[in-house]
């Protein structure tokens, strides 16, 4: 998969992409992530990427020209290489709320372009002419789209086939089947008088699986009853 990220703060984005699972996926050639500094696509001496909003009001707006130039360069390269850009995604608090189902869908794509807004956002003409999907990572306002872009990249990259090993398989993640995860423990078996549940040390795999399923249902019912309502009735019939 190819991912291009457009930002006014490239270092903020590059840092986290150099660690852990994303780093390994990049090193193994499973994902090719390019971070573009919008200032590199300006033509003026001051490398200006933002300007005052028409009609007044506070804050600055990202200018359309550098964004159009950057995305058009990415489109031209993709066309030369015979690649189709699946989505141009703008990260914004007024977008569709990102979730696991969207992550699954995006993980099947060949090429994603992510645009991180900043200040008061981007000129509306960018959204009208270039953007194909607008995503929010939740109902709170961040200073920019950089962290949301990283959230989307992380959630998507770990789902690319081959990125996770069998042991860490995404299929057992919270949310992947609509339930939260069961508690997990490691050694020591007793720590400061707190013991690991006996069933997990029993070696009885059927009992362990049943216990985990029960714990997942209990936790989901307690913390996220809204998730249970979305599931098939058969999944929640544990009585
Ligand atoms: N930019 C600022 N806040 C955001 C959010 N919650 N989601 C996506 N992009 C954002």
mmCIF file of C-alpha atoms and ligand atoms in Angstrom:
data_model
loop_
_atom_site.group_PDB
_atom_site.id
_atom_site.type_symbol
_atom_site.label_atom_id
_atom_site.label_comp_id
_atom_site.label_asym_id
_atom_site.label_seq_id
_atom_site.Cartn_x
_atom_site.Cartn_y
_atom_site.Cartn_z
ATOM 1 C CA UNK A 1 0.000 0.000 0.000
ATOM 2 C CA UNK A 2 1.107 3.548 -0.694
ATOM 3 C CA UNK A 3 0.195 6.379 1.717
ATOM 4 C CA UNK A 4 0.957 10.063 1.145
ATOM 5 C CA UNK A 5 0.500 12.526 4.007
ATOM 6 C CA UNK A 6 0.308 16.276 3.361
ATOM 7 C CA UNK A 7 1.091 18.518 6.301
ATOM 8 C CA UNK A 8 2.453 21.869 7.456
ATOM 9 C CA UNK A 9 4.343 20.002 10.210
ATOM 10 C CA UNK A 10 6.172 17.095 8.577
ATOM 11 C CA UNK A 11 8.415 16.362 11.558
ATOM 12 C CA UNK A 12 5.375 15.939 13.801
ATOM 13 C CA UNK A 13 4.144 13.204 11.461
ATOM 14 C CA UNK A 14 7.470 11.534 10.618
ATOM 15 C CA UNK A 15 8.489 10.844 14.206
ATOM 16 C CA UNK A 16 5.831 8.277 15.165
ATOM 17 C CA UNK A 17 6.091 6.519 11.780
ATOM 18 C CA UNK A 18 9.602 5.374 12.729
ATOM 19 C CA UNK A 19 8.514 3.061 15.552
ATOM 20 C CA UNK A 20 7.077 -0.340 16.279
ATOM 21 C CA UNK A 21 4.671 -2.038 13.905
ATOM 22 C CA UNK A 22 4.565 0.784 11.329
ATOM 23 C CA UNK A 23 8.338 0.906 11.184
ATOM 24 C CA UNK A 24 8.519 -2.847 10.634
ATOM 25 C CA UNK A 25 5.815 -2.713 7.929
ATOM 26 C CA UNK A 26 7.753 0.035 6.121
ATOM 27 C CA UNK A 27 11.049 -1.809 6.384
ATOM 28 C CA UNK A 28 9.472 -4.950 4.992
ATOM 29 C CA UNK A 29 8.027 -3.036 2.041
ATOM 30 C CA UNK A 30 4.402 -3.713 3.018
ATOM 31 C CA UNK A 31 3.614 0.000 3.066
ATOM 32 C CA UNK A 32 5.326 2.959 1.405
ATOM 33 C CA UNK A 33 4.596 6.123 3.406
ATOM 34 C CA UNK A 34 5.657 9.549 2.083
ATOM 35 C CA UNK A 35 5.303 12.726 4.129
ATOM 36 C CA UNK A 36 5.027 15.975 2.157
ATOM 37 C CA UNK A 37 5.814 19.405 3.577
ATOM 38 C CA UNK A 38 3.228 21.787 2.098
ATOM 39 C CA UNK A 39 5.847 24.561 2.107
ATOM 40 C CA UNK A 40 7.775 22.621 -0.530
ATOM 41 C CA UNK A 41 4.856 23.228 -2.888
ATOM 42 C CA UNK A 42 4.807 27.026 -2.547
ATOM 43 C CA UNK A 43 6.304 29.328 -5.164
ATOM 44 C CA UNK A 44 6.711 32.571 -3.209
ATOM 45 C CA UNK A 45 9.776 33.763 -1.348
ATOM 46 C CA UNK A 46 8.127 33.432 2.050
ATOM 47 C CA UNK A 47 6.845 29.901 1.362
ATOM 48 C CA UNK A 48 3.438 30.990 2.609
ATOM 49 C CA UNK A 49 0.887 28.209 3.070
ATOM 50 C CA UNK A 50 -1.872 30.059 4.936
ATOM 51 C CA UNK A 51 -3.756 33.341 4.726
ATOM 52 C CA UNK A 52 -6.539 35.324 6.396
ATOM 53 C CA UNK A 53 -10.116 34.085 5.922
ATOM 54 C CA UNK A 54 -12.382 35.971 3.507
ATOM 55 C CA UNK A 55 -15.195 37.610 5.439
ATOM 56 C CA UNK A 56 -13.084 38.017 8.552
ATOM 57 C CA UNK A 57 -13.015 36.048 11.767
ATOM 58 C CA UNK A 58 -10.102 34.636 13.680
ATOM 59 C CA UNK A 59 -7.498 32.130 12.616
ATOM 60 C CA UNK A 60 -5.779 31.353 9.350
ATOM 61 C CA UNK A 61 -6.835 29.158 6.440
ATOM 62 C CA UNK A 62 -4.568 26.834 4.444
ATOM 63 C CA UNK A 63 -4.224 28.216 0.911
ATOM 64 C CA UNK A 64 -5.409 26.063 -1.984
ATOM 65 C CA UNK A 65 -2.411 26.387 -4.343
ATOM 66 C CA UNK A 66 0.223 24.329 -2.449
ATOM 67 C CA UNK A 67 -2.328 21.583 -1.718
ATOM 68 C CA UNK A 68 -3.485 21.367 -5.342
ATOM 69 C CA UNK A 69 0.134 21.345 -6.536
ATOM 70 C CA UNK A 70 1.106 18.576 -4.124
ATOM 71 C CA UNK A 71 -1.902 16.345 -4.811
ATOM 72 C CA UNK A 72 -1.559 16.835 -8.568
ATOM 73 C CA UNK A 73 2.106 15.780 -8.349
ATOM 74 C CA UNK A 74 1.055 12.650 -6.424
ATOM 75 C CA UNK A 75 -1.704 11.949 -8.986
ATOM 76 C CA UNK A 76 0.740 12.310 -11.882
ATOM 77 C CA UNK A 77 3.236 9.958 -10.269
ATOM 78 C CA UNK A 78 0.481 7.429 -9.524
ATOM 79 C CA UNK A 79 -0.719 7.584 -13.155
ATOM 80 C CA UNK A 80 2.843 7.035 -14.433
ATOM 81 C CA UNK A 81 3.190 4.013 -12.169
ATOM 82 C CA UNK A 82 -0.233 2.647 -13.091
ATOM 83 C CA UNK A 83 -1.593 3.071 -9.572
ATOM 84 C CA UNK A 84 -5.103 4.227 -8.733
ATOM 85 C CA UNK A 85 -5.568 6.646 -5.815
ATOM 86 C CA UNK A 86 -8.449 5.155 -3.813
ATOM 87 C CA UNK A 87 -9.228 8.041 -1.484
ATOM 88 C CA UNK A 88 -8.060 11.570 -0.731
ATOM 89 C CA UNK A 89 -8.891 11.892 2.955
ATOM 90 C CA UNK A 90 -9.189 15.185 4.819
ATOM 91 C CA UNK A 91 -8.908 14.949 8.612
ATOM 92 C CA UNK A 92 -11.401 17.289 10.217
ATOM 93 C CA UNK A 93 -13.637 17.309 13.304
ATOM 94 C CA UNK A 94 -16.680 17.707 11.033
ATOM 95 C CA UNK A 95 -15.954 14.511 9.096
ATOM 96 C CA UNK A 96 -17.455 11.024 9.426
ATOM 97 C CA UNK A 97 -16.311 9.450 12.692
ATOM 98 C CA UNK A 98 -13.523 6.930 12.053
ATOM 99 C CA UNK A 99 -14.054 3.384 13.340
ATOM 100 C CA UNK A 100 -12.795 -0.181 12.930
ATOM 101 C CA UNK A 101 -15.102 -0.895 10.014
ATOM 102 C CA UNK A 102 -13.634 2.056 8.087
ATOM 103 C CA UNK A 103 -10.121 0.921 9.022
ATOM 104 C CA UNK A 104 -10.899 -2.521 7.583
ATOM 105 C CA UNK A 105 -12.200 -0.968 4.378
ATOM 106 C CA UNK A 106 -9.234 1.357 3.965
ATOM 107 C CA UNK A 107 -6.762 -1.479 4.605
ATOM 108 C CA UNK A 108 -7.883 -3.022 1.292
ATOM 109 C CA UNK A 109 -6.869 0.106 -0.656
ATOM 110 C CA UNK A 110 -3.822 0.487 -2.883
ATOM 111 C CA UNK A 111 -3.180 4.180 -2.414
ATOM 112 C CA UNK A 112 -4.426 6.654 0.214
ATOM 113 C CA UNK A 113 -3.694 10.369 0.384
ATOM 114 C CA UNK A 114 -4.192 12.026 3.786
ATOM 115 C CA UNK A 115 -4.466 15.776 4.176
ATOM 116 C CA UNK A 116 -3.868 17.172 7.660
ATOM 117 C CA UNK A 117 -5.515 20.545 8.147
ATOM 118 C CA UNK A 118 -4.329 23.135 10.602
ATOM 119 C CA UNK A 119 -5.355 26.521 11.939
ATOM 120 C CA UNK A 120 -8.998 27.163 10.882
ATOM 121 C CA UNK A 121 -8.831 24.437 8.220
ATOM 122 C CA UNK A 122 -8.325 24.361 4.454
ATOM 123 C CA UNK A 123 -9.855 26.471 1.721
ATOM 124 C CA UNK A 124 -13.248 24.928 0.870
ATOM 125 C CA UNK A 125 -12.252 24.539 -2.797
ATOM 126 C CA UNK A 126 -9.752 21.848 -1.790
ATOM 127 C CA UNK A 127 -12.553 19.909 -0.119
ATOM 128 C CA UNK A 128 -14.908 20.408 -3.061
ATOM 129 C CA UNK A 129 -12.472 19.485 -5.830
ATOM 130 C CA UNK A 130 -9.929 17.053 -4.388
ATOM 131 C CA UNK A 131 -11.135 15.431 -1.191
ATOM 132 C CA UNK A 132 -13.156 12.202 -1.522
ATOM 133 C CA UNK A 133 -13.562 11.351 2.198
ATOM 134 C CA UNK A 134 -13.612 13.451 5.373
ATOM 135 C CA UNK A 135 -12.756 11.736 8.646
ATOM 136 C CA UNK A 136 -12.908 12.764 12.302
ATOM 137 C CA UNK A 137 -11.245 10.665 14.993
ATOM 138 C CA UNK A 138 -13.789 11.736 17.610
ATOM 139 C CA UNK A 139 -15.906 14.544 18.980
ATOM 140 C CA UNK A 140 -13.131 16.768 20.272
ATOM 141 C CA UNK A 141 -11.043 19.433 18.577
ATOM 142 C CA UNK A 142 -7.286 18.998 18.155
ATOM 143 C CA UNK A 143 -4.836 21.633 16.989
ATOM 144 C CA UNK A 144 -4.488 19.993 13.621
ATOM 145 C CA UNK A 145 -5.027 16.908 11.520
ATOM 146 C CA UNK A 146 -1.532 15.480 12.065
ATOM 147 C CA UNK A 147 -2.347 13.294 15.071
ATOM 148 C CA UNK A 148 -5.643 12.155 13.486
ATOM 149 C CA UNK A 149 -3.750 11.241 10.276
ATOM 150 C CA UNK A 150 -1.354 9.145 12.368
ATOM 151 C CA UNK A 151 -4.276 7.473 14.129
ATOM 152 C CA UNK A 152 -5.811 6.494 10.793
ATOM 153 C CA UNK A 153 -2.459 5.296 9.401
ATOM 154 C CA UNK A 154 -1.776 3.171 12.487
ATOM 155 C CA UNK A 155 -5.236 1.589 12.516
ATOM 156 C CA UNK A 156 -5.055 0.831 8.774
ATOM 157 C CA UNK A 157 -1.430 -0.336 8.428
ATOM 158 C CA UNK A 158 -1.718 -2.997 11.122
ATOM 159 C CA UNK A 159 -4.547 -4.568 9.084
ATOM 160 C CA UNK A 160 -2.494 -4.913 5.881
ATOM 161 C CA UNK A 161 -1.965 -8.653 5.317
ATOM 162 C CA UNK A 162 1.429 -9.750 6.619
ATOM 163 C CA UNK A 163 2.003 -6.752 8.897
ATOM 164 C CA UNK A 164 1.025 -8.551 12.106
ATOM 165 C CA UNK A 165 2.256 -12.043 12.902
ATOM 166 C CA UNK A 166 -0.219 -14.808 13.737
ATOM 167 C CA UNK A 167 0.348 -14.353 17.465
ATOM 168 C CA UNK A 168 -0.636 -10.670 17.416
ATOM 169 C CA UNK A 169 -3.306 -11.156 14.769
ATOM 170 C CA UNK A 170 -5.730 -8.284 14.392
ATOM 171 C CA UNK A 171 -8.584 -10.768 14.329
ATOM 172 C CA UNK A 172 -8.466 -10.955 18.112
ATOM 173 C CA UNK A 173 -8.458 -7.172 18.622
ATOM 174 C CA UNK A 174 -11.130 -5.360 20.573
ATOM 175 C CA UNK A 175 -13.798 -4.118 18.133
ATOM 176 C CA UNK A 176 -12.787 -6.448 15.317
ATOM 177 C CA UNK A 177 -15.848 -8.580 16.096
ATOM 178 C CA UNK A 178 -17.711 -5.869 17.985
ATOM 179 C CA UNK A 179 -16.726 -6.849 21.554
ATOM 180 C CA UNK A 180 -14.100 -5.457 23.920
ATOM 181 C CA UNK A 181 -11.088 -7.587 24.893
ATOM 182 C CA UNK A 182 -10.874 -9.921 27.897
ATOM 183 C CA UNK A 183 -8.328 -9.080 30.647
ATOM 184 C CA UNK A 184 -4.787 -10.380 30.057
ATOM 185 C CA UNK A 185 -2.103 -11.449 32.549
ATOM 186 C CA UNK A 186 1.537 -12.475 32.467
ATOM 187 C CA UNK A 187 3.977 -13.827 35.077
ATOM 188 C CA UNK A 188 4.244 -13.793 38.051
ATOM 189 C CA UNK A 189 1.166 -15.874 38.909
ATOM 190 C CA UNK A 190 0.797 -13.986 42.181
ATOM 191 C CA UNK A 191 1.900 -10.356 42.433
ATOM 192 C CA UNK A 192 1.439 -8.460 45.726
ATOM 193 C CA UNK A 193 -1.270 -10.939 46.747
ATOM 194 C CA UNK A 194 -3.124 -10.457 43.454
ATOM 195 C CA UNK A 195 -3.484 -13.817 41.727
ATOM 196 C CA UNK A 196 -4.001 -14.566 38.042
ATOM 197 C CA UNK A 197 -7.451 -16.201 37.602
ATOM 198 C CA UNK A 198 -7.112 -19.951 38.108
ATOM 199 C CA UNK A 199 -8.761 -20.807 34.794
ATOM 200 C CA UNK A 200 -5.956 -19.145 32.793
ATOM 201 C CA UNK A 201 -3.416 -21.416 34.486
ATOM 202 C CA UNK A 202 -5.515 -24.558 34.095
ATOM 203 C CA UNK A 203 -4.233 -25.498 30.637
ATOM 204 C CA UNK A 204 -7.850 -26.331 29.713
ATOM 205 C CA UNK A 205 -8.220 -24.485 26.417
ATOM 206 C CA UNK A 206 -11.958 -24.972 26.162
ATOM 207 C CA UNK A 207 -12.521 -23.504 29.621
ATOM 208 C CA UNK A 208 -10.114 -20.649 28.875
ATOM 209 C CA UNK A 209 -11.954 -19.785 25.645
ATOM 210 C CA UNK A 210 -15.311 -19.860 27.461
ATOM 211 C CA UNK A 211 -13.955 -17.642 30.273
ATOM 212 C CA UNK A 212 -12.572 -15.118 27.798
ATOM 213 C CA UNK A 213 -15.825 -14.957 25.877
ATOM 214 C CA UNK A 214 -17.742 -14.405 29.126
ATOM 215 C CA UNK A 215 -15.334 -11.673 30.247
ATOM 216 C CA UNK A 216 -15.611 -9.930 26.888
ATOM 217 C CA UNK A 217 -19.404 -9.915 27.118
ATOM 218 C CA UNK A 218 -19.355 -8.705 30.723
ATOM 219 C CA UNK A 219 -16.930 -5.877 29.982
ATOM 220 C CA UNK A 220 -18.783 -4.827 26.838
ATOM 221 C CA UNK A 221 -22.121 -4.839 28.691
ATOM 222 C CA UNK A 222 -20.639 -2.736 31.499
ATOM 223 C CA UNK A 223 -18.670 -0.240 29.441
ATOM 224 C CA UNK A 224 -20.138 -0.155 25.955
ATOM 225 C CA UNK A 225 -23.726 -1.450 25.869
ATOM 226 C CA UNK A 226 -24.111 0.463 22.606
ATOM 227 C CA UNK A 227 -21.753 -2.051 20.947
ATOM 228 C CA UNK A 228 -23.919 -4.999 22.008
ATOM 229 C CA UNK A 229 -26.980 -3.451 20.412
ATOM 230 C CA UNK A 230 -25.203 -3.487 17.050
ATOM 231 C CA UNK A 231 -24.399 -7.219 17.244
ATOM 232 C CA UNK A 232 -26.433 -10.160 15.985
ATOM 233 C CA UNK A 233 -28.823 -11.380 18.714
ATOM 234 C CA UNK A 234 -27.097 -14.818 18.648
ATOM 235 C CA UNK A 235 -23.769 -13.336 19.814
ATOM 236 C CA UNK A 236 -25.239 -11.809 22.938
ATOM 237 C CA UNK A 237 -27.258 -14.863 24.036
ATOM 238 C CA UNK A 238 -24.995 -16.071 26.787
ATOM 239 C CA UNK A 239 -27.716 -16.883 29.304
HETATM 240 N N1 LIG B 1 -8.600 18.048 13.365
HETATM 241 C C1 LIG B 1 -8.849 18.637 14.543
HETATM 242 N N2 LIG B 1 -9.567 17.861 15.344
HETATM 243 C C2 LIG B 1 -9.802 16.715 14.655
HETATM 244 C C3 LIG B 1 -10.502 15.507 14.943
HETATM 245 N N3 LIG B 1 -11.123 15.301 16.095
HETATM 246 N N4 LIG B 1 -10.524 14.558 13.999
HETATM 247 C C4 LIG B 1 -9.919 14.750 12.809
HETATM 248 N N5 LIG B 1 -9.258 15.863 12.477
HETATM 249 C C5 LIG B 1 -9.191 16.839 13.391
#
